[in-house]
Amino acid sequence: MSAREEILTRLRAAVTHIPPVEVPRDYRRGGDASVDLLIDRLVDYRARVRRSTRAEVGAAVAACLADASAVVVPGELPALWMSGYGGVVLREPLDVEQLDGAAAVVTGCRVAIAATGTIILDGGAGQGRRALTLVPDHHVCVVDAAQIVAGLPEAVALLDPRRPQTWISGPSATSDIELQRVEGVHGPRRLDVIIVD
């Protein structure tokens, strides 16, 4: 018997007499799922927020990308979203160098949580793989007002745990031991959110 097998055997033997634990799942649901609350939380996280109509979303995306010479977009991104942008549009599949050379990325999302200002991507249509939103220094995310939910329980209920997820609460930031904020350590330093309704 290997050391691994011995350890696992001992662990299994140690827990055989423990009854299953019932985890309460009666999480508090409901609350404010308003666009205004989401905007308040996003701004608090230092994200820049714009509102747009569906017809003007292309102009709103272009305004966010005014200083970007090359932009990455995932597959199945609505063509209207990039209709006002005049720079280079890079589409998947991209290698690491191409991705690293892009100034920004434009995506949609799966769901947005008003209470926390969190935007969640799950790699679905118009969102792309995780690296797309982690490598470029500027992320422009389009959120449909219908995708906004009040809180975490409502958001988790919409997610498939088997899909890769990226949870975004403002631009990438961390703090050192003296609480000095450093942005852009693990992802984009700039986050623009366009809320479409």
JSON list of C-alpha atoms in Angstrom, two decimals:
[
{"chain": "A", "resi": 1, "resn": "MET", "atom": "CA", "xyz": [0.00, 0.00, 0.00]},
{"chain": "A", "resi": 2, "resn": "SER", "atom": "CA", "xyz": [1.37, 3.41, -0.99]},
{"chain": "A", "resi": 3, "resn": "ALA", "atom": "CA", "xyz": [1.49, 6.31, 1.43]},
{"chain": "A", "resi": 4, "resn": "ARG", "atom": "CA", "xyz": [-1.34, 7.99, -0.51]},
{"chain": "A", "resi": 5, "resn": "GLU", "atom": "CA", "xyz": [-3.58, 4.93, -0.27]},
{"chain": "A", "resi": 6, "resn": "GLU", "atom": "CA", "xyz": [-2.79, 4.55, 3.42]},
{"chain": "A", "resi": 7, "resn": "ILE", "atom": "CA", "xyz": [-3.71, 8.17, 4.14]},
{"chain": "A", "resi": 8, "resn": "LEU", "atom": "CA", "xyz": [-6.95, 7.94, 2.17]},
{"chain": "A", "resi": 9, "resn": "THR", "atom": "CA", "xyz": [-7.89, 4.67, 3.89]},
{"chain": "A", "resi": 10, "resn": "ARG", "atom": "CA", "xyz": [-7.35, 6.20, 7.30]},
{"chain": "A", "resi": 11, "resn": "LEU", "atom": "CA", "xyz": [-9.37, 9.31, 6.36]},
{"chain": "A", "resi": 12, "resn": "ARG", "atom": "CA", "xyz": [-12.26, 7.20, 5.07]},
{"chain": "A", "resi": 13, "resn": "ALA", "atom": "CA", "xyz": [-12.24, 5.12, 8.24]},
{"chain": "A", "resi": 14, "resn": "ALA", "atom": "CA", "xyz": [-12.25, 8.25, 10.38]},
{"chain": "A", "resi": 15, "resn": "VAL", "atom": "CA", "xyz": [-15.40, 9.70, 8.78]},
{"chain": "A", "resi": 16, "resn": "THR", "atom": "CA", "xyz": [-17.56, 6.58, 8.32]},
{"chain": "A", "resi": 17, "resn": "HIS", "atom": "CA", "xyz": [-19.43, 7.12, 11.61]},
{"chain": "A", "resi": 18, "resn": "ILE", "atom": "CA", "xyz": [-20.17, 10.83, 10.98]},
{"chain": "A", "resi": 19, "resn": "PRO", "atom": "CA", "xyz": [-23.75, 11.41, 9.80]},
{"chain": "A", "resi": 20, "resn": "PRO", "atom": "CA", "xyz": [-24.25, 13.59, 6.75]},
{"chain": "A", "resi": 21, "resn": "VAL", "atom": "CA", "xyz": [-24.51, 17.30, 7.52]},
{"chain": "A", "resi": 22, "resn": "GLU", "atom": "CA", "xyz": [-27.54, 19.13, 6.26]},
{"chain": "A", "resi": 23, "resn": "VAL", "atom": "CA", "xyz": [-26.53, 22.51, 4.92]},
{"chain": "A", "resi": 24, "resn": "PRO", "atom": "CA", "xyz": [-29.25, 25.18, 5.19]},
{"chain": "A", "resi": 25, "resn": "ARG", "atom": "CA", "xyz": [-30.02, 26.62, 1.77]},
{"chain": "A", "resi": 26, "resn": "ASP", "atom": "CA", "xyz": [-32.64, 29.19, 2.75]},
{"chain": "A", "resi": 27, "resn": "TYR", "atom": "CA", "xyz": [-30.58, 32.16, 1.70]},
{"chain": "A", "resi": 28, "resn": "ARG", "atom": "CA", "xyz": [-32.17, 35.57, 1.81]},
{"chain": "A", "resi": 29, "resn": "ARG", "atom": "CA", "xyz": [-33.41, 36.48, -1.64]},
{"chain": "A", "resi": 30, "resn": "GLY", "atom": "CA", "xyz": [-34.95, 39.54, -3.17]},
{"chain": "A", "resi": 31, "resn": "GLY", "atom": "CA", "xyz": [-34.02, 43.15, -2.65]},
{"chain": "A", "resi": 32, "resn": "ASP", "atom": "CA", "xyz": [-33.00, 45.96, -4.89]},
{"chain": "A", "resi": 33, "resn": "ALA", "atom": "CA", "xyz": [-32.05, 44.82, -8.40]},
{"chain": "A", "resi": 34, "resn": "SER", "atom": "CA", "xyz": [-32.03, 48.32, -9.80]},
{"chain": "A", "resi": 35, "resn": "VAL", "atom": "CA", "xyz": [-29.66, 49.81, -12.33]},
{"chain": "A", "resi": 36, "resn": "ASP", "atom": "CA", "xyz": [-29.03, 52.71, -9.97]},
{"chain": "A", "resi": 37, "resn": "LEU", "atom": "CA", "xyz": [-27.78, 50.45, -7.18]},
{"chain": "A", "resi": 38, "resn": "LEU", "atom": "CA", "xyz": [-25.47, 48.57, -9.57]},
{"chain": "A", "resi": 39, "resn": "ILE", "atom": "CA", "xyz": [-24.07, 51.87, -10.84]},
{"chain": "A", "resi": 40, "resn": "ASP", "atom": "CA", "xyz": [-23.51, 53.09, -7.28]},
{"chain": "A", "resi": 41, "resn": "ARG", "atom": "CA", "xyz": [-21.54, 49.94, -6.41]},
{"chain": "A", "resi": 42, "resn": "LEU", "atom": "CA", "xyz": [-19.55, 49.97, -9.67]},
{"chain": "A", "resi": 43, "resn": "VAL", "atom": "CA", "xyz": [-18.53, 53.59, -9.19]},
{"chain": "A", "resi": 44, "resn": "ASP", "atom": "CA", "xyz": [-17.55, 52.79, -5.61]},
{"chain": "A", "resi": 45, "resn": "TYR", "atom": "CA", "xyz": [-15.14, 50.20, -7.06]},
{"chain": "A", "resi": 46, "resn": "ARG", "atom": "CA", "xyz": [-13.72, 52.88, -9.40]},
{"chain": "A", "resi": 47, "resn": "ALA", "atom": "CA", "xyz": [-15.31, 51.49, -12.54]},
{"chain": "A", "resi": 48, "resn": "ARG", "atom": "CA", "xyz": [-16.50, 53.98, -15.15]},
{"chain": "A", "resi": 49, "resn": "VAL", "atom": "CA", "xyz": [-20.16, 53.52, -16.02]},
{"chain": "A", "resi": 50, "resn": "ARG", "atom": "CA", "xyz": [-22.23, 54.65, -18.96]},
{"chain": "A", "resi": 51, "resn": "ARG", "atom": "CA", "xyz": [-25.86, 54.02, -19.82]},
{"chain": "A", "resi": 52, "resn": "SER", "atom": "CA", "xyz": [-26.96, 53.43, -23.38]},
{"chain": "A", "resi": 53, "resn": "THR", "atom": "CA", "xyz": [-29.93, 52.49, -25.45]},
{"chain": "A", "resi": 54, "resn": "ARG", "atom": "CA", "xyz": [-29.67, 49.34, -27.56]},
{"chain": "A", "resi": 55, "resn": "ALA", "atom": "CA", "xyz": [-29.42, 51.41, -30.74]},
{"chain": "A", "resi": 56, "resn": "GLU", "atom": "CA", "xyz": [-26.54, 53.54, -29.38]},
{"chain": "A", "resi": 57, "resn": "VAL", "atom": "CA", "xyz": [-24.42, 50.82, -27.78]},
{"chain": "A", "resi": 58, "resn": "GLY", "atom": "CA", "xyz": [-21.93, 50.91, -30.69]},
{"chain": "A", "resi": 59, "resn": "ALA", "atom": "CA", "xyz": [-21.26, 54.60, -30.07]},
{"chain": "A", "resi": 60, "resn": "ALA", "atom": "CA", "xyz": [-20.92, 54.00, -26.33]},
{"chain": "A", "resi": 61, "resn": "VAL", "atom": "CA", "xyz": [-18.37, 51.22, -26.88]},
{"chain": "A", "resi": 62, "resn": "ALA", "atom": "CA", "xyz": [-16.44, 53.41, -29.34]},
{"chain": "A", "resi": 63, "resn": "ALA", "atom": "CA", "xyz": [-16.32, 56.25, -26.80]},
{"chain": "A", "resi": 64, "resn": "CYS", "atom": "CA", "xyz": [-14.82, 53.90, -24.21]},
{"chain": "A", "resi": 65, "resn": "LEU", "atom": "CA", "xyz": [-12.22, 52.75, -26.75]},
{"chain": "A", "resi": 66, "resn": "ALA", "atom": "CA", "xyz": [-11.18, 56.19, -27.99]},
{"chain": "A", "resi": 67, "resn": "ASP", "atom": "CA", "xyz": [-7.53, 55.62, -27.02]},
{"chain": "A", "resi": 68, "resn": "ALA", "atom": "CA", "xyz": [-7.30, 51.93, -27.95]},
{"chain": "A", "resi": 69, "resn": "SER", "atom": "CA", "xyz": [-5.54, 51.06, -31.21]},
{"chain": "A", "resi": 70, "resn": "ALA", "atom": "CA", "xyz": [-6.30, 47.31, -31.08]},
{"chain": "A", "resi": 71, "resn": "VAL", "atom": "CA", "xyz": [-9.14, 45.55, -29.31]},
{"chain": "A", "resi": 72, "resn": "VAL", "atom": "CA", "xyz": [-9.84, 41.90, -28.61]},
{"chain": "A", "resi": 73, "resn": "VAL", "atom": "CA", "xyz": [-13.37, 40.59, -28.99]},
{"chain": "A", "resi": 74, "resn": "PRO", "atom": "CA", "xyz": [-14.66, 37.09, -28.23]},
{"chain": "A", "resi": 75, "resn": "GLY", "atom": "CA", "xyz": [-16.67, 35.02, -30.65]},
{"chain": "A", "resi": 76, "resn": "GLU", "atom": "CA", "xyz": [-20.36, 35.71, -31.01]},
{"chain": "A", "resi": 77, "resn": "LEU", "atom": "CA", "xyz": [-20.04, 39.31, -29.85]},
{"chain": "A", "resi": 78, "resn": "PRO", "atom": "CA", "xyz": [-22.95, 41.26, -31.37]},
{"chain": "A", "resi": 79, "resn": "ALA", "atom": "CA", "xyz": [-21.64, 43.14, -34.44]},
{"chain": "A", "resi": 80, "resn": "LEU", "atom": "CA", "xyz": [-23.55, 46.26, -33.39]},
{"chain": "A", "resi": 81, "resn": "TRP", "atom": "CA", "xyz": [-21.35, 46.64, -30.32]},
{"chain": "A", "resi": 82, "resn": "MET", "atom": "CA", "xyz": [-18.23, 47.25, -32.44]},
{"chain": "A", "resi": 83, "resn": "SER", "atom": "CA", "xyz": [-19.98, 49.21, -35.20]},
{"chain": "A", "resi": 84, "resn": "GLY", "atom": "CA", "xyz": [-18.64, 52.60, -34.05]},
{"chain": "A", "resi": 85, "resn": "TYR", "atom": "CA", "xyz": [-15.04, 51.53, -33.38]},
{"chain": "A", "resi": 86, "resn": "GLY", "atom": "CA", "xyz": [-12.48, 52.40, -36.09]},
{"chain": "A", "resi": 87, "resn": "GLY", "atom": "CA", "xyz": [-9.36, 50.59, -34.80]},
{"chain": "A", "resi": 88, "resn": "VAL", "atom": "CA", "xyz": [-8.04, 47.07, -35.27]},
{"chain": "A", "resi": 89, "resn": "VAL", "atom": "CA", "xyz": [-10.36, 44.32, -34.04]},
{"chain": "A", "resi": 90, "resn": "LEU", "atom": "CA", "xyz": [-8.63, 41.07, -33.07]},
{"chain": "A", "resi": 91, "resn": "ARG", "atom": "CA", "xyz": [-10.74, 37.94, -32.96]},
{"chain": "A", "resi": 92, "resn": "GLU", "atom": "CA", "xyz": [-10.11, 34.50, -31.51]},
{"chain": "A", "resi": 93, "resn": "PRO", "atom": "CA", "xyz": [-8.15, 32.32, -31.83]},
{"chain": "A", "resi": 94, "resn": "LEU", "atom": "CA", "xyz": [-5.28, 34.51, -30.62]},
{"chain": "A", "resi": 95, "resn": "ASP", "atom": "CA", "xyz": [-1.87, 33.48, -29.34]},
{"chain": "A", "resi": 96, "resn": "VAL", "atom": "CA", "xyz": [-0.31, 34.95, -26.20]},
{"chain": "A", "resi": 97, "resn": "GLU", "atom": "CA", "xyz": [1.66, 37.67, -28.04]},
{"chain": "A", "resi": 98, "resn": "GLN", "atom": "CA", "xyz": [-1.40, 38.89, -29.94]},
{"chain": "A", "resi": 99, "resn": "LEU", "atom": "CA", "xyz": [-3.46, 38.94, -26.77]},
{"chain": "A", "resi": 100, "resn": "ASP", "atom": "CA", "xyz": [-0.73, 40.76, -24.87]},
{"chain": "A", "resi": 101, "resn": "GLY", "atom": "CA", "xyz": [-0.51, 43.39, -27.62]},
{"chain": "A", "resi": 102, "resn": "ALA", "atom": "CA", "xyz": [-4.18, 44.34, -27.43]},
{"chain": "A", "resi": 103, "resn": "ALA", "atom": "CA", "xyz": [-5.03, 47.52, -25.56]},
{"chain": "A", "resi": 104, "resn": "ALA", "atom": "CA", "xyz": [-8.53, 46.48, -24.56]},
{"chain": "A", "resi": 105, "resn": "VAL", "atom": "CA", "xyz": [-11.18, 43.79, -24.65]},
{"chain": "A", "resi": 106, "resn": "VAL", "atom": "CA", "xyz": [-14.93, 44.09, -25.15]},
{"chain": "A", "resi": 107, "resn": "THR", "atom": "CA", "xyz": [-17.26, 41.45, -23.71]},
{"chain": "A", "resi": 108, "resn": "GLY", "atom": "CA", "xyz": [-20.74, 40.85, -22.49]},
{"chain": "A", "resi": 109, "resn": "CYS", "atom": "CA", "xyz": [-21.49, 39.06, -19.21]},
{"chain": "A", "resi": 110, "resn": "ARG", "atom": "CA", "xyz": [-23.73, 36.34, -17.77]},
{"chain": "A", "resi": 111, "resn": "VAL", "atom": "CA", "xyz": [-25.13, 38.25, -14.81]},
{"chain": "A", "resi": 112, "resn": "ALA", "atom": "CA", "xyz": [-24.50, 41.36, -12.69]},
{"chain": "A", "resi": 113, "resn": "ILE", "atom": "CA", "xyz": [-25.21, 41.67, -8.95]},
{"chain": "A", "resi": 114, "resn": "ALA", "atom": "CA", "xyz": [-26.63, 45.04, -7.89]},
{"chain": "A", "resi": 115, "resn": "ALA", "atom": "CA", "xyz": [-25.90, 44.66, -4.16]},
{"chain": "A", "resi": 116, "resn": "THR", "atom": "CA", "xyz": [-22.18, 44.03, -4.66]},
{"chain": "A", "resi": 117, "resn": "GLY", "atom": "CA", "xyz": [-21.45, 45.63, -8.03]},
{"chain": "A", "resi": 118, "resn": "THR", "atom": "CA", "xyz": [-20.08, 42.30, -9.23]},
{"chain": "A", "resi": 119, "resn": "ILE", "atom": "CA", "xyz": [-20.14, 41.27, -12.88]},
{"chain": "A", "resi": 120, "resn": "ILE", "atom": "CA", "xyz": [-19.84, 37.57, -13.68]},
{"chain": "A", "resi": 121, "resn": "LEU", "atom": "CA", "xyz": [-18.64, 36.06, -16.94]},
{"chain": "A", "resi": 122, "resn": "ASP", "atom": "CA", "xyz": [-19.02, 32.34, -17.61]},
{"chain": "A", "resi": 123, "resn": "GLY", "atom": "CA", "xyz": [-17.32, 31.95, -20.98]},
{"chain": "A", "resi": 124, "resn": "GLY", "atom": "CA", "xyz": [-20.61, 31.93, -22.87]},
{"chain": "A", "resi": 125, "resn": "ALA", "atom": "CA", "xyz": [-21.42, 33.70, -26.14]},
{"chain": "A", "resi": 126, "resn": "GLY", "atom": "CA", "xyz": [-19.87, 37.16, -26.31]},
{"chain": "A", "resi": 127, "resn": "GLN", "atom": "CA", "xyz": [-17.69, 36.56, -23.23]},
{"chain": "A", "resi": 128, "resn": "GLY", "atom": "CA", "xyz": [-14.80, 34.40, -24.44]},
{"chain": "A", "resi": 129, "resn": "ARG", "atom": "CA", "xyz": [-12.21, 32.51, -22.47]},
{"chain": "A", "resi": 130, "resn": "ARG", "atom": "CA", "xyz": [-10.90, 33.81, -19.14]},
{"chain": "A", "resi": 131, "resn": "ALA", "atom": "CA", "xyz": [-7.56, 35.03, -20.54]},
{"chain": "A", "resi": 132, "resn": "LEU", "atom": "CA", "xyz": [-9.35, 37.58, -22.74]},
{"chain": "A", "resi": 133, "resn": "THR", "atom": "CA", "xyz": [-10.50, 39.57, -19.73]},
{"chain": "A", "resi": 134, "resn": "LEU", "atom": "CA", "xyz": [-7.34, 39.14, -17.68]},
{"chain": "A", "resi": 135, "resn": "VAL", "atom": "CA", "xyz": [-4.55, 40.11, -20.07]},
{"chain": "A", "resi": 136, "resn": "PRO", "atom": "CA", "xyz": [-5.57, 43.40, -21.80]},
{"chain": "A", "resi": 137, "resn": "ASP", "atom": "CA", "xyz": [-5.26, 46.42, -19.51]},
{"chain": "A", "resi": 138, "resn": "HIS", "atom": "CA", "xyz": [-8.71, 47.81, -20.30]},
{"chain": "A", "resi": 139, "resn": "HIS", "atom": "CA", "xyz": [-12.00, 45.88, -20.12]},
{"chain": "A", "resi": 140, "resn": "VAL", "atom": "CA", "xyz": [-15.21, 47.22, -21.60]},
{"chain": "A", "resi": 141, "resn": "CYS", "atom": "CA", "xyz": [-18.17, 45.13, -20.44]},
{"chain": "A", "resi": 142, "resn": "VAL", "atom": "CA", "xyz": [-21.69, 45.52, -21.80]},
{"chain": "A", "resi": 143, "resn": "VAL", "atom": "CA", "xyz": [-24.41, 44.62, -19.31]},
{"chain": "A", "resi": 144, "resn": "ASP", "atom": "CA", "xyz": [-28.03, 44.32, -20.37]},
{"chain": "A", "resi": 145, "resn": "ALA", "atom": "CA", "xyz": [-30.31, 45.75, -17.68]},
{"chain": "A", "resi": 146, "resn": "ALA", "atom": "CA", "xyz": [-32.24, 42.47, -17.78]},
{"chain": "A", "resi": 147, "resn": "GLN", "atom": "CA", "xyz": [-29.10, 40.67, -16.56]},
{"chain": "A", "resi": 148, "resn": "ILE", "atom": "CA", "xyz": [-29.04, 42.53, -13.24]},
{"chain": "A", "resi": 149, "resn": "VAL", "atom": "CA", "xyz": [-30.14, 40.60, -10.15]},
{"chain": "A", "resi": 150, "resn": "ALA", "atom": "CA", "xyz": [-30.44, 41.77, -6.56]},
{"chain": "A", "resi": 151, "resn": "GLY", "atom": "CA", "xyz": [-27.97, 39.54, -4.74]},
{"chain": "A", "resi": 152, "resn": "LEU", "atom": "CA", "xyz": [-25.61, 36.62, -4.69]},
{"chain": "A", "resi": 153, "resn": "PRO", "atom": "CA", "xyz": [-28.24, 33.83, -4.31]},
{"chain": "A", "resi": 154, "resn": "GLU", "atom": "CA", "xyz": [-30.05, 34.96, -7.44]},
{"chain": "A", "resi": 155, "resn": "ALA", "atom": "CA", "xyz": [-26.79, 35.15, -9.38]},
{"chain": "A", "resi": 156, "resn": "VAL", "atom": "CA", "xyz": [-25.51, 31.74, -8.28]},
{"chain": "A", "resi": 157, "resn": "ALA", "atom": "CA", "xyz": [-28.85, 30.18, -9.24]},
{"chain": "A", "resi": 158, "resn": "LEU", "atom": "CA", "xyz": [-28.22, 31.33, -12.82]},
{"chain": "A", "resi": 159, "resn": "LEU", "atom": "CA", "xyz": [-24.68, 29.94, -13.05]},
{"chain": "A", "resi": 160, "resn": "ASP", "atom": "CA", "xyz": [-23.54, 26.53, -14.17]},
{"chain": "A", "resi": 161, "resn": "PRO", "atom": "CA", "xyz": [-20.82, 25.42, -11.73]},
{"chain": "A", "resi": 162, "resn": "ARG", "atom": "CA", "xyz": [-19.20, 23.36, -14.48]},
{"chain": "A", "resi": 163, "resn": "ARG", "atom": "CA", "xyz": [-18.38, 26.47, -16.53]},
{"chain": "A", "resi": 164, "resn": "PRO", "atom": "CA", "xyz": [-15.30, 28.64, -15.92]},
{"chain": "A", "resi": 165, "resn": "GLN", "atom": "CA", "xyz": [-16.32, 31.83, -14.18]},
{"chain": "A", "resi": 166, "resn": "THR", "atom": "CA", "xyz": [-14.73, 35.23, -13.80]},
{"chain": "A", "resi": 167, "resn": "TRP", "atom": "CA", "xyz": [-16.14, 37.45, -11.04]},
{"chain": "A", "resi": 168, "resn": "ILE", "atom": "CA", "xyz": [-15.29, 41.12, -11.50]},
{"chain": "A", "resi": 169, "resn": "SER", "atom": "CA", "xyz": [-15.77, 43.78, -8.85]},
{"chain": "A", "resi": 170, "resn": "GLY", "atom": "CA", "xyz": [-14.10, 46.84, -10.30]},
{"chain": "A", "resi": 171, "resn": "PRO", "atom": "CA", "xyz": [-10.67, 47.12, -11.89]},
{"chain": "A", "resi": 172, "resn": "SER", "atom": "CA", "xyz": [-8.06, 44.63, -10.72]},
{"chain": "A", "resi": 173, "resn": "ALA", "atom": "CA", "xyz": [-6.61, 45.86, -7.44]},
{"chain": "A", "resi": 174, "resn": "THR", "atom": "CA", "xyz": [-4.88, 44.67, -4.33]},
{"chain": "A", "resi": 175, "resn": "SER", "atom": "CA", "xyz": [-3.35, 46.26, -1.25]},
{"chain": "A", "resi": 176, "resn": "ASP", "atom": "CA", "xyz": [-0.02, 45.66, 0.39]},
{"chain": "A", "resi": 177, "resn": "ILE", "atom": "CA", "xyz": [0.53, 45.29, 4.13]},
{"chain": "A", "resi": 178, "resn": "GLU", "atom": "CA", "xyz": [0.34, 49.09, 4.53]},
{"chain": "A", "resi": 179, "resn": "LEU", "atom": "CA", "xyz": [-2.97, 49.15, 2.61]},
{"chain": "A", "resi": 180, "resn": "GLN", "atom": "CA", "xyz": [-1.46, 50.95, -0.35]},
{"chain": "A", "resi": 181, "resn": "ARG", "atom": "CA", "xyz": [-3.79, 50.22, -3.27]},
{"chain": "A", "resi": 182, "resn": "VAL", "atom": "CA", "xyz": [-2.11, 48.80, -6.37]},
{"chain": "A", "resi": 183, "resn": "GLU", "atom": "CA", "xyz": [-4.19, 48.44, -9.53]},
{"chain": "A", "resi": 184, "resn": "GLY", "atom": "CA", "xyz": [-3.69, 46.10, -12.46]},
{"chain": "A", "resi": 185, "resn": "VAL", "atom": "CA", "xyz": [-1.88, 43.32, -10.62]},
{"chain": "A", "resi": 186, "resn": "HIS", "atom": "CA", "xyz": [-4.11, 40.42, -11.67]},
{"chain": "A", "resi": 187, "resn": "GLY", "atom": "CA", "xyz": [-6.14, 41.93, -14.49]},
{"chain": "A", "resi": 188, "resn": "PRO", "atom": "CA", "xyz": [-7.20, 45.15, -16.22]},
{"chain": "A", "resi": 189, "resn": "ARG", "atom": "CA", "xyz": [-6.51, 48.48, -14.52]},
{"chain": "A", "resi": 190, "resn": "ARG", "atom": "CA", "xyz": [-9.47, 50.08, -16.26]},
{"chain": "A", "resi": 191, "resn": "LEU", "atom": "CA", "xyz": [-13.04, 48.81, -16.26]},
{"chain": "A", "resi": 192, "resn": "ASP", "atom": "CA", "xyz": [-15.77, 50.47, -18.29]},
{"chain": "A", "resi": 193, "resn": "VAL", "atom": "CA", "xyz": [-19.30, 49.15, -17.87]},
{"chain": "A", "resi": 194, "resn": "ILE", "atom": "CA", "xyz": [-22.01, 50.04, -20.35]},
{"chain": "A", "resi": 195, "resn": "ILE", "atom": "CA", "xyz": [-25.50, 49.33, -19.09]},
{"chain": "A", "resi": 196, "resn": "VAL", "atom": "CA", "xyz": [-27.97, 48.88, -21.90]},
{"chain": "A", "resi": 197, "resn": "ASP", "atom": "CA", "xyz": [-31.67, 49.40, -21.34]}
]
